[in-house]
Coordinates of C-alpha atoms in Angstrom, one line a residue:
X1 CA -128.2 106.2 -25.9
X2 CA -125.9 106.0 -22.9
X3 CA -127.1 108.6 -20.4
X4 CA -130.0 106.1 -18.7
X5 CA -125.8 105.0 -16.3
X6 CA -125.6 108.4 -15.1
X7 CA -128.5 109.1 -12.9
X8 CA -129.8 113.1 -13.2
X9 CA -129.0 115.0 -10.1
X10 CA -131.0 114.7 -6.9
X11 CA -131.4 118.5 -6.9
X12 CA -130.0 121.1 -9.2
X13 CA -127.1 123.3 -7.5
X14 CA -127.9 126.0 -4.7
X15 CA -131.2 124.3 -4.8
X16 CA -132.1 123.2 -0.8
X17 CA -132.8 120.4 -0.8
X18 CA -135.9 118.9 0.8
X19 CA -137.6 116.4 2.7
X20 CA -135.8 113.5 4.2
X21 CA -132.6 115.4 3.2
X22 CA -132.7 118.5 4.6
X23 CA -133.0 116.3 8.0
X24 CA -130.6 113.8 8.3
X25 CA -128.1 115.8 10.0
X26 CA -130.0 115.4 13.0
X27 CA -131.1 112.1 12.3
X28 CA -127.2 111.2 12.1
X29 CA -126.5 113.5 15.4
X30 CA -129.1 112.2 17.1
X31 CA -128.2 108.5 16.1
X32 CA -124.7 109.6 17.7
X33 CA -126.5 110.2 20.3
X34 CA -128.5 106.9 21.1
X35 CA -125.0 105.2 20.8
X36 CA -122.6 106.9 23.1
X37 CA -126.5 106.4 25.8
X38 CA -126.5 103.1 24.6
X39 CA -122.8 102.1 25.1
X40 CA -123.1 104.1 28.5
X41 CA -126.3 101.6 29.4
X42 CA -124.2 98.8 28.0
X43 CA -121.3 99.8 30.5
X44 CA -123.2 100.3 33.7
X45 CA -125.3 97.4 33.4
X46 CA -121.8 95.4 33.1
X47 CA -120.3 97.2 36.1
X48 CA -123.6 96.4 38.4
X49 CA -123.2 93.1 36.9
X50 CA -119.9 92.3 37.3
X51 CA -120.0 93.8 41.4
X52 CA -123.1 91.2 42.0
X53 CA -121.8 88.7 40.5
X54 CA -118.1 88.6 40.0
X55 CA -116.9 85.7 38.2
X56 CA -116.7 82.6 39.9
X57 CA -112.4 82.2 39.7
X58 CA -110.2 82.2 43.0
X59 CA -107.7 84.8 44.1
X60 CA -104.3 83.5 44.8
X61 CA -103.8 86.5 47.2
X62 CA -107.3 85.7 49.3
X63 CA -106.3 82.2 50.2
X64 CA -106.6 81.1 53.4
X65 CA -104.0 78.6 53.2
X66 CA -100.7 79.3 52.1
X67 CA -100.3 77.5 48.5
X68 CA -98.2 74.2 48.3
X69 CA -95.4 74.8 46.7
X70 CA -96.0 71.8 44.1
X71 CA -99.5 71.7 41.7
X72 CA -102.2 71.1 44.9
X73 CA -106.0 69.7 44.1
X74 CA -109.2 68.5 46.0
X75 CA -111.6 65.9 44.3
X76 CA -115.0 67.3 45.5
X77 CA -117.4 64.2 45.7
X78 CA -118.7 62.8 42.8
X79 CA -122.5 62.8 42.4
X80 CA -124.7 60.6 41.4
X81 CA -127.8 62.5 39.1
X82 CA -129.7 59.5 39.6
X83 CA -131.3 59.0 43.5
X84 CA -130.7 55.1 43.4
X85 CA -128.8 54.0 46.8
X86 CA -126.6 51.6 44.4
X87 CA -125.8 54.9 42.2
X88 CA -124.7 56.9 45.0
X89 CA -122.6 54.0 46.2
X90 CA -120.7 53.6 43.1
X91 CA -120.6 57.4 42.5
X92 CA -119.2 58.2 46.7
X93 CA -116.8 54.9 45.9
X94 CA -115.4 56.3 42.7
X95 CA -114.6 59.7 44.1
X96 CA -113.2 57.8 47.5
X97 CA -110.6 56.2 44.1
X98 CA -109.9 58.8 42.6
X99 CA -108.3 60.6 45.7
X100 CA -106.8 57.3 46.7
X101 CA -105.0 57.5 43.3
X102 CA -103.9 61.3 43.0
X103 CA -102.7 60.9 46.8
X104 CA -100.2 58.5 45.3
X105 CA -98.5 60.9 42.8
X106 CA -95.3 61.8 44.0
X107 CA -95.5 66.4 44.6
X108 CA -98.9 66.3 44.7
X109 CA -101.0 68.1 47.2
X110 CA -104.0 66.5 47.7
X111 CA -106.7 68.0 50.1
X112 CA -107.8 64.5 53.0
X113 CA -111.7 62.8 51.8
X114 CA -112.0 64.3 55.4
X115 CA -112.5 67.5 53.7
X116 CA -113.5 67.0 50.6
X117 CA -116.3 65.1 52.2
X118 CA -118.0 67.7 53.3
X119 CA -118.6 69.4 49.8
X120 CA -121.0 66.5 48.9
X121 CA -123.7 67.3 46.9
X122 CA -122.8 68.6 43.0
X123 CA -122.9 72.8 44.4
X124 CA -120.4 74.6 45.4
X125 CA -117.9 78.1 44.1
X126 CA -114.9 77.6 42.7
X127 CA -114.0 80.9 44.7
X128 CA -114.9 80.4 48.2
X129 CA -114.0 76.2 47.7
X130 CA -110.5 76.7 46.4
X131 CA -109.5 80.1 48.8
X132 CA -111.0 78.3 51.8
X133 CA -109.7 74.9 51.1
X134 CA -105.7 76.2 50.0
X135 CA -105.6 74.8 46.2
X136 CA -105.4 75.5 42.8
X137 CA -107.5 72.9 41.0
X138 CA -110.5 71.1 41.4
X139 CA -111.3 67.9 40.0
X140 CA -115.1 67.3 40.4
X141 CA -117.8 65.0 38.2
X142 CA -121.3 63.2 38.0
X143 CA -122.7 59.7 37.7
X144 CA -125.1 59.5 36.0
X145 CA -127.6 56.5 33.5
X146 CA -126.6 56.7 29.8
X147 CA -129.1 53.9 29.0
X148 CA -129.8 50.3 29.6
X149 CA -127.1 49.0 32.2
X150 CA -124.6 51.8 30.8
X151 CA -123.3 54.9 33.0
X152 CA -121.9 57.7 31.9
X153 CA -118.9 59.4 34.0
X154 CA -118.6 63.0 33.7
X155 CA -115.1 64.1 35.1
X156 CA -113.6 67.6 35.1
X157 CA -110.2 69.3 36.6
X158 CA -110.8 73.3 36.9
X159 CA -108.1 75.5 37.5
X160 CA -109.7 77.7 40.2
X161 CA -106.9 80.9 39.4
X162 CA -108.4 81.6 35.7
X163 CA -112.9 79.3 37.0
X164 CA -112.0 77.7 33.6
X165 CA -112.3 73.9 33.3
X166 CA -108.4 72.1 31.3
X167 CA -109.9 69.8 30.3
X168 CA -113.5 67.4 31.0
X169 CA -114.5 64.0 29.1
X170 CA -116.9 62.0 29.3
X171 CA -117.6 57.8 29.5
X172 CA -119.8 55.7 28.6
X173 CA -118.8 52.7 30.3
X174 CA -121.0 49.5 32.1
X175 CA -121.2 49.6 36.1
X176 CA -119.0 46.2 36.8
X177 CA -116.4 48.3 34.9
X178 CA -116.3 51.6 36.1
X179 CA -113.3 52.3 38.5
X180 CA -111.8 51.4 34.7
X181 CA -112.6 54.6 33.9
X182 CA -109.7 56.2 36.5
X183 CA -107.4 54.0 34.5
X184 CA -108.7 55.5 31.4
X185 CA -108.7 58.8 32.5
X186 CA -105.8 59.6 35.3
X187 CA -102.8 60.2 33.0
X188 CA -105.2 62.9 31.2
X189 CA -106.1 64.8 35.1
X190 CA -102.6 65.0 35.8
X191 CA -101.6 66.5 32.8
X192 CA -103.8 69.6 32.7
X193 CA -102.7 69.6 36.2
X194 CA -99.4 70.0 35.0
X195 CA -97.7 67.1 36.6
X196 CA -95.1 64.9 35.5
X197 CA -95.2 61.1 36.5
X198 CA -91.6 59.3 36.1
X199 CA -91.4 56.7 34.3
X200 CA -93.4 53.3 35.2
X201 CA -95.1 55.6 37.4
X202 CA -98.7 55.4 35.7
X203 CA -98.3 51.8 35.5
X204 CA -97.8 51.6 39.5
X205 CA -101.0 53.8 40.2
X206 CA -102.9 51.7 37.3
X207 CA -101.7 48.8 38.9
X208 CA -103.6 49.6 42.4
X209 CA -106.7 49.2 40.5
X210 CA -108.7 45.7 41.2
X211 CA -109.2 43.3 37.7
X212 CA -112.2 41.2 39.2
X213 CA -115.0 43.9 39.1
X214 CA -117.0 41.6 42.0
X215 CA -113.9 42.4 44.1
X216 CA -114.7 46.3 43.7
X217 CA -118.4 46.0 44.2
X218 CA -118.3 43.7 47.5
X219 CA -115.3 46.1 49.0
X220 CA -117.5 49.4 47.9
X221 CA -121.0 47.7 49.5
X222 CA -119.0 46.5 52.7
X223 CA -117.3 50.1 53.5
X224 CA -119.9 52.2 52.6
X225 CA -122.9 50.4 54.7
X226 CA -120.6 49.4 57.8
X227 CA -122.0 51.2 60.8
X228 CA -118.7 51.4 63.2
X229 CA -120.6 51.2 66.3
X230 CA -122.4 47.7 65.3
X231 CA -121.2 44.2 66.6
X232 CA -123.3 42.5 63.4
X233 CA -122.5 44.9 61.0
X234 CA -118.7 44.9 61.6
X235 CA -118.7 41.2 61.2
X236 CA -121.0 41.6 57.9
X237 CA -118.8 43.8 56.4
X238 CA -115.9 41.9 57.5
X239 CA -117.4 38.7 55.7
X240 CA -117.9 40.8 52.9
X241 CA -114.3 42.2 52.6
X242 CA -113.1 38.3 52.5
X243 CA -114.7 37.5 49.7
X244 CA -113.5 40.9 47.9
X245 CA -109.6 40.2 49.8
X246 CA -110.5 36.1 47.6
X247 CA -111.8 37.3 45.0
X248 CA -108.7 39.5 43.7
X249 CA -105.4 38.2 45.6
X250 CA -103.3 41.0 43.8
X251 CA -106.0 43.5 45.4
X252 CA -104.3 45.2 48.6
X253 CA -107.3 47.1 49.1
X254 CA -109.1 44.6 50.7
X255 CA -106.3 43.5 53.3
X256 CA -106.2 47.1 54.5
X257 CA -109.9 47.4 55.5
X258 CA -109.9 43.8 56.6
X259 CA -106.8 44.2 58.8
X260 CA -108.6 47.6 60.5
X261 CA -111.6 45.6 61.1
X262 CA -109.8 43.7 63.6
X263 CA -107.7 46.6 65.0
X264 CA -111.2 47.5 65.3
X265 CA -112.9 44.7 67.0
X266 CA -109.8 44.5 69.4
X267 CA -109.5 48.1 70.6
X268 CA -113.6 47.5 71.9
X269 CA -113.2 43.4 73.0
X270 CA -115.5 41.9 71.1
X271 CA -113.9 38.6 71.4
X272 CA -115.6 35.9 70.4
X273 CA -115.1 31.7 70.8
X274 CA -112.4 31.6 68.1
X275 CA -110.9 34.3 69.6
X276 CA -110.9 34.8 73.1
X277 CA -108.6 37.8 73.8
X278 CA -107.8 41.2 72.0
X279 CA -104.9 40.2 71.5
X280 CA -106.4 37.3 69.2
X281 CA -108.2 39.6 67.5
X282 CA -105.1 42.1 66.8
X283 CA -102.9 39.3 65.7
X284 CA -105.1 37.9 63.1
X285 CA -105.3 41.7 62.1
X286 CA -101.4 41.5 61.5
X287 CA -102.0 38.7 58.9
X288 CA -103.6 41.3 56.9
X289 CA -101.3 44.0 57.6
X290 CA -98.8 41.6 56.3
X291 CA -100.2 40.6 53.6
X292 CA -101.1 44.3 53.0
X293 CA -97.2 45.2 52.9
X294 CA -96.2 42.2 50.6
X295 CA -99.0 43.2 47.9
X296 CA -98.5 46.9 47.8
X297 CA -95.2 48.0 49.6
X298 CA -96.0 51.7 49.1
X299 CA -99.1 51.1 50.5
X300 CA -99.0 54.5 54.0
X301 CA -101.6 51.9 55.7
X302 CA -100.1 48.8 55.5
X303 CA -97.4 50.2 57.9
X304 CA -99.8 52.0 60.1
X305 CA -102.2 49.5 60.2
X306 CA -99.3 47.3 61.8
X307 CA -98.0 50.2 64.2
X308 CA -101.6 49.9 65.5
X309 CA -102.3 46.6 65.6
X310 CA -98.6 46.1 67.3
X311 CA -99.5 48.8 70.2
X312 CA -102.6 46.9 71.5
X313 CA -100.4 44.2 71.8
X314 CA -97.0 45.1 73.1
X315 CA -97.9 48.5 73.3
X316 CA -95.6 51.5 72.2
X317 CA -92.5 50.7 71.6
X318 CA -89.5 52.2 68.6
X319 CA -90.3 49.3 66.5
X320 CA -94.5 50.7 65.9
X321 CA -92.8 54.6 66.2
X322 CA -90.6 53.6 62.8
X323 CA -93.9 52.0 60.9
X324 CA -95.8 55.1 61.3
X325 CA -92.7 56.9 60.4
X326 CA -92.5 54.9 57.3
X327 CA -96.5 55.2 56.8
X328 CA -96.1 59.3 57.0
X329 CA -93.4 58.6 54.9
X330 CA -95.5 57.3 51.8
X331 CA -98.8 58.9 52.9
X332 CA -98.0 62.5 53.4
X333 CA -101.3 63.1 51.7
X334 CA -102.9 61.7 54.6
X335 CA -104.3 63.0 57.3
X336 CA -104.6 60.0 59.9
X337 CA -102.0 59.0 59.2
X338 CA -100.2 62.2 59.6
X339 CA -101.7 62.7 62.6
X340 CA -101.4 59.5 64.3
X341 CA -97.3 59.8 64.1
X342 CA -97.7 64.0 65.3
X343 CA -99.5 61.5 68.4
X344 CA -96.6 59.4 68.9
X345 CA -94.1 61.6 68.2
X346 CA -95.5 63.5 71.3
X347 CA -96.2 60.4 73.7
X348 CA -92.2 59.9 73.0
X349 CA -91.8 63.2 74.0
X350 CA -90.2 64.2 71.1
X351 CA -92.6 67.3 70.1
X352 CA -90.0 69.6 68.2
X353 CA -90.5 66.6 65.3
X354 CA -94.1 66.3 66.3
X355 CA -95.1 69.4 65.0
X356 CA -94.5 69.9 61.2
X357 CA -96.5 66.5 61.0
X358 CA -99.9 68.0 63.1
X359 CA -99.4 70.7 60.8
X360 CA -99.4 69.0 58.5
X361 CA -101.7 67.0 59.3
X362 CA -103.8 69.8 59.0
X363 CA -103.2 71.7 56.1
X364 CA -104.3 68.5 54.7
X365 CA -107.3 68.5 56.2
X366 CA -108.2 72.5 56.7
X367 CA -111.6 72.1 57.5
X368 CA -110.8 70.0 60.3
X369 CA -112.8 70.7 63.9
X370 CA -111.9 73.5 66.5
X371 CA -110.2 71.2 68.8
X372 CA -107.9 69.7 67.0
X373 CA -106.4 73.5 66.6
X374 CA -106.3 73.5 70.0
X375 CA -104.9 70.7 70.4
X376 CA -101.9 72.6 67.6
X377 CA -101.4 75.3 69.9
X378 CA -100.7 73.4 73.0
X379 CA -97.8 71.8 71.0
X380 CA -97.0 74.7 69.5
X381 CA -96.3 75.9 73.9
X382 CA -94.7 73.0 74.2
X383 CA -92.6 73.4 71.4
X384 CA -91.4 76.7 72.6
X385 CA -92.8 79.2 70.2
X386 CA -96.5 80.8 72.8
X387 CA -96.7 83.2 70.6
X388 CA -97.5 81.3 67.8
X389 CA -98.9 78.5 70.4
X390 CA -101.6 81.9 72.0
X391 CA -102.3 83.1 67.4
X392 CA -103.4 79.3 66.9
X393 CA -105.5 79.2 70.3
X394 CA -107.0 82.5 69.1
X395 CA -108.5 81.2 66.0
X396 CA -110.2 78.6 68.1
X397 CA -111.7 81.4 70.4
X398 CA -112.9 83.4 67.9
X399 CA -115.2 80.8 66.3
X400 CA -116.5 79.7 69.5
X401 CA -116.4 82.5 71.6
X402 CA -118.2 80.3 74.4
X403 CA -116.3 77.4 74.6
X404 CA -114.9 76.7 78.0
X405 CA -111.3 74.1 76.8
X406 CA -110.5 76.4 75.3
X407 CA -111.0 79.7 77.4
X408 CA -109.5 77.5 80.4
X409 CA -106.6 76.9 78.2
X410 CA -105.6 80.4 77.1
X411 CA -105.6 81.3 80.9
X412 CA -103.1 78.4 81.8
X413 CA -101.2 80.0 79.0
X414 CA -101.2 83.9 80.4
X415 CA -100.2 82.5 83.5
X416 CA -97.5 79.9 83.1
X417 CA -95.5 82.9 81.1
X418 CA -96.0 85.4 84.6
X419 CA -98.6 87.8 82.7
X420 CA -100.5 87.5 85.7
X421 CA -102.6 90.8 85.0
X422 CA -103.7 89.3 81.8
X423 CA -104.2 85.7 82.7
X424 CA -107.0 87.6 85.9
X425 CA -108.3 90.0 83.2
X426 CA -108.8 87.0 80.8
X427 CA -110.7 84.4 84.0
X428 CA -112.4 87.6 84.7
X429 CA -114.0 87.6 81.3
X430 CA -114.2 83.7 81.6
X431 CA -116.7 83.8 85.0
X432 CA -118.8 86.5 83.4
X433 CA -119.0 83.7 80.6
X434 CA -119.9 80.2 83.4
X435 CA -120.6 82.1 86.9
X436 CA -121.2 78.6 87.9
X437 CA -118.2 77.1 86.9
X438 CA -115.9 74.5 88.4
X439 CA -112.8 72.6 87.8
X440 CA -114.1 70.2 89.8
X441 CA -117.2 69.7 87.6
X442 CA -115.5 70.5 84.2
X443 CA -113.1 68.0 85.2
X444 CA -116.0 64.7 85.9
X445 CA -118.0 66.1 82.3
X446 CA -114.3 65.8 80.5
X447 CA -114.1 62.6 81.4
X448 CA -117.6 61.2 80.9
X449 CA -116.5 62.7 77.5
X450 CA -113.6 61.0 76.8
X451 CA -111.5 63.8 76.9
X452 CA -108.4 65.0 78.4
X453 CA -109.4 66.1 82.5
X454 CA -106.0 68.1 82.6
X455 CA -105.1 67.7 86.5
X456 CA -101.9 69.1 85.7
X457 CA -104.2 72.3 84.6
X458 CA -105.5 73.0 88.4
X459 CA -103.0 74.7 90.7
X460 CA -102.8 77.0 88.2
X461 CA -106.2 78.1 87.3
X462 CA -106.9 78.0 91.1
X463 CA -104.4 80.4 91.8
X464 CA -105.6 83.1 89.2
X465 CA -109.0 82.7 90.6
X466 CA -111.0 80.0 88.7
X467 CA -114.0 78.1 91.1
X468 CA -111.9 74.1 92.5

């Protein structure tokens, strides 16, 4: 009865297998070979693909600049998914606000907007961006319509060394309260970058935001749409800034820009019946600079604006130098402040003190014009470090091999160090590139462009063989 439970043997012992049973060893062999070949094909394809499309992550050994000791970040421009002028304006303003907030965090190294703004368009590679700028973290995001009048803000913190996001979040919010997103996201973004705030630090940063949406909108429009060289445009911008200033009496940012607007007008002699002299314009700007310092004593632009306005009235003084020193202390991540302080120290004949300040300025603005590297080389030479100066100058000539200014400076420095043969060889190479060059014509062109005429170079260059 139970015979059905035990299946009969498929073939008797000693009987040769037939059909597929006879072929299964061959099938197994070919299957094994096929699996091996498939594995080899996959490995080869992956290797070729890996070489052609390597992972998008930065190599710490390939950074163009030494990595700062503390956390370092670049805030890339926030892109607007829609192309309306208002959406682009809000995205740009929001990105600038993020940079300002990060710049005020103690111990955090932040790339200046002068450099980060060059990465617009929303397209970037993690590897090349981080390696060019010498930073570990990238903050990126976009602004889009989420339906009706609502906006959606997407923010992301990327660890460039892993190529992976450390934090991602999106927010749906009314456009008039867009500035509030920064306060909501700030602590999370800092946590993703391993930044610890001191007690009360987060509250102090959140206090930088406006409390009135109409003030934020007026400020954004005034800054974004002004044309610095156009008097009427600047007058319109000033009116909008004053509206923002009056709409939010505790917010410091409008006072900062109003003070700068009066400074710009004073430097351009844009006087009027109400303010008939440059000093009148400067004194009006000083009122707002003092208001800025009163509203936000930790804003580095307060003492910086005051120093520039006092310079219009009194020229360089110990007071202006002291104000710039304080501004540089408060704003280590602000390129313009660090650069202006370095220039003030040079004018005070304190080149040794100016050198680290200028290096800091160029570090937070790594994609600076090569002319600034040439200025660094000149300062390095004056501070008694000629070999470093030659290295800086060589980097300028590498980028602009036919440029007259750096090559003339190279010849001058060689001659100053009594390296006569090297200076003469450099002069011959220069004249092969510029056979019709004359120092007088070059000086006249420099003067028209508002650049240094370099009369102190004349005698030395003529002695080496440069035509006068």
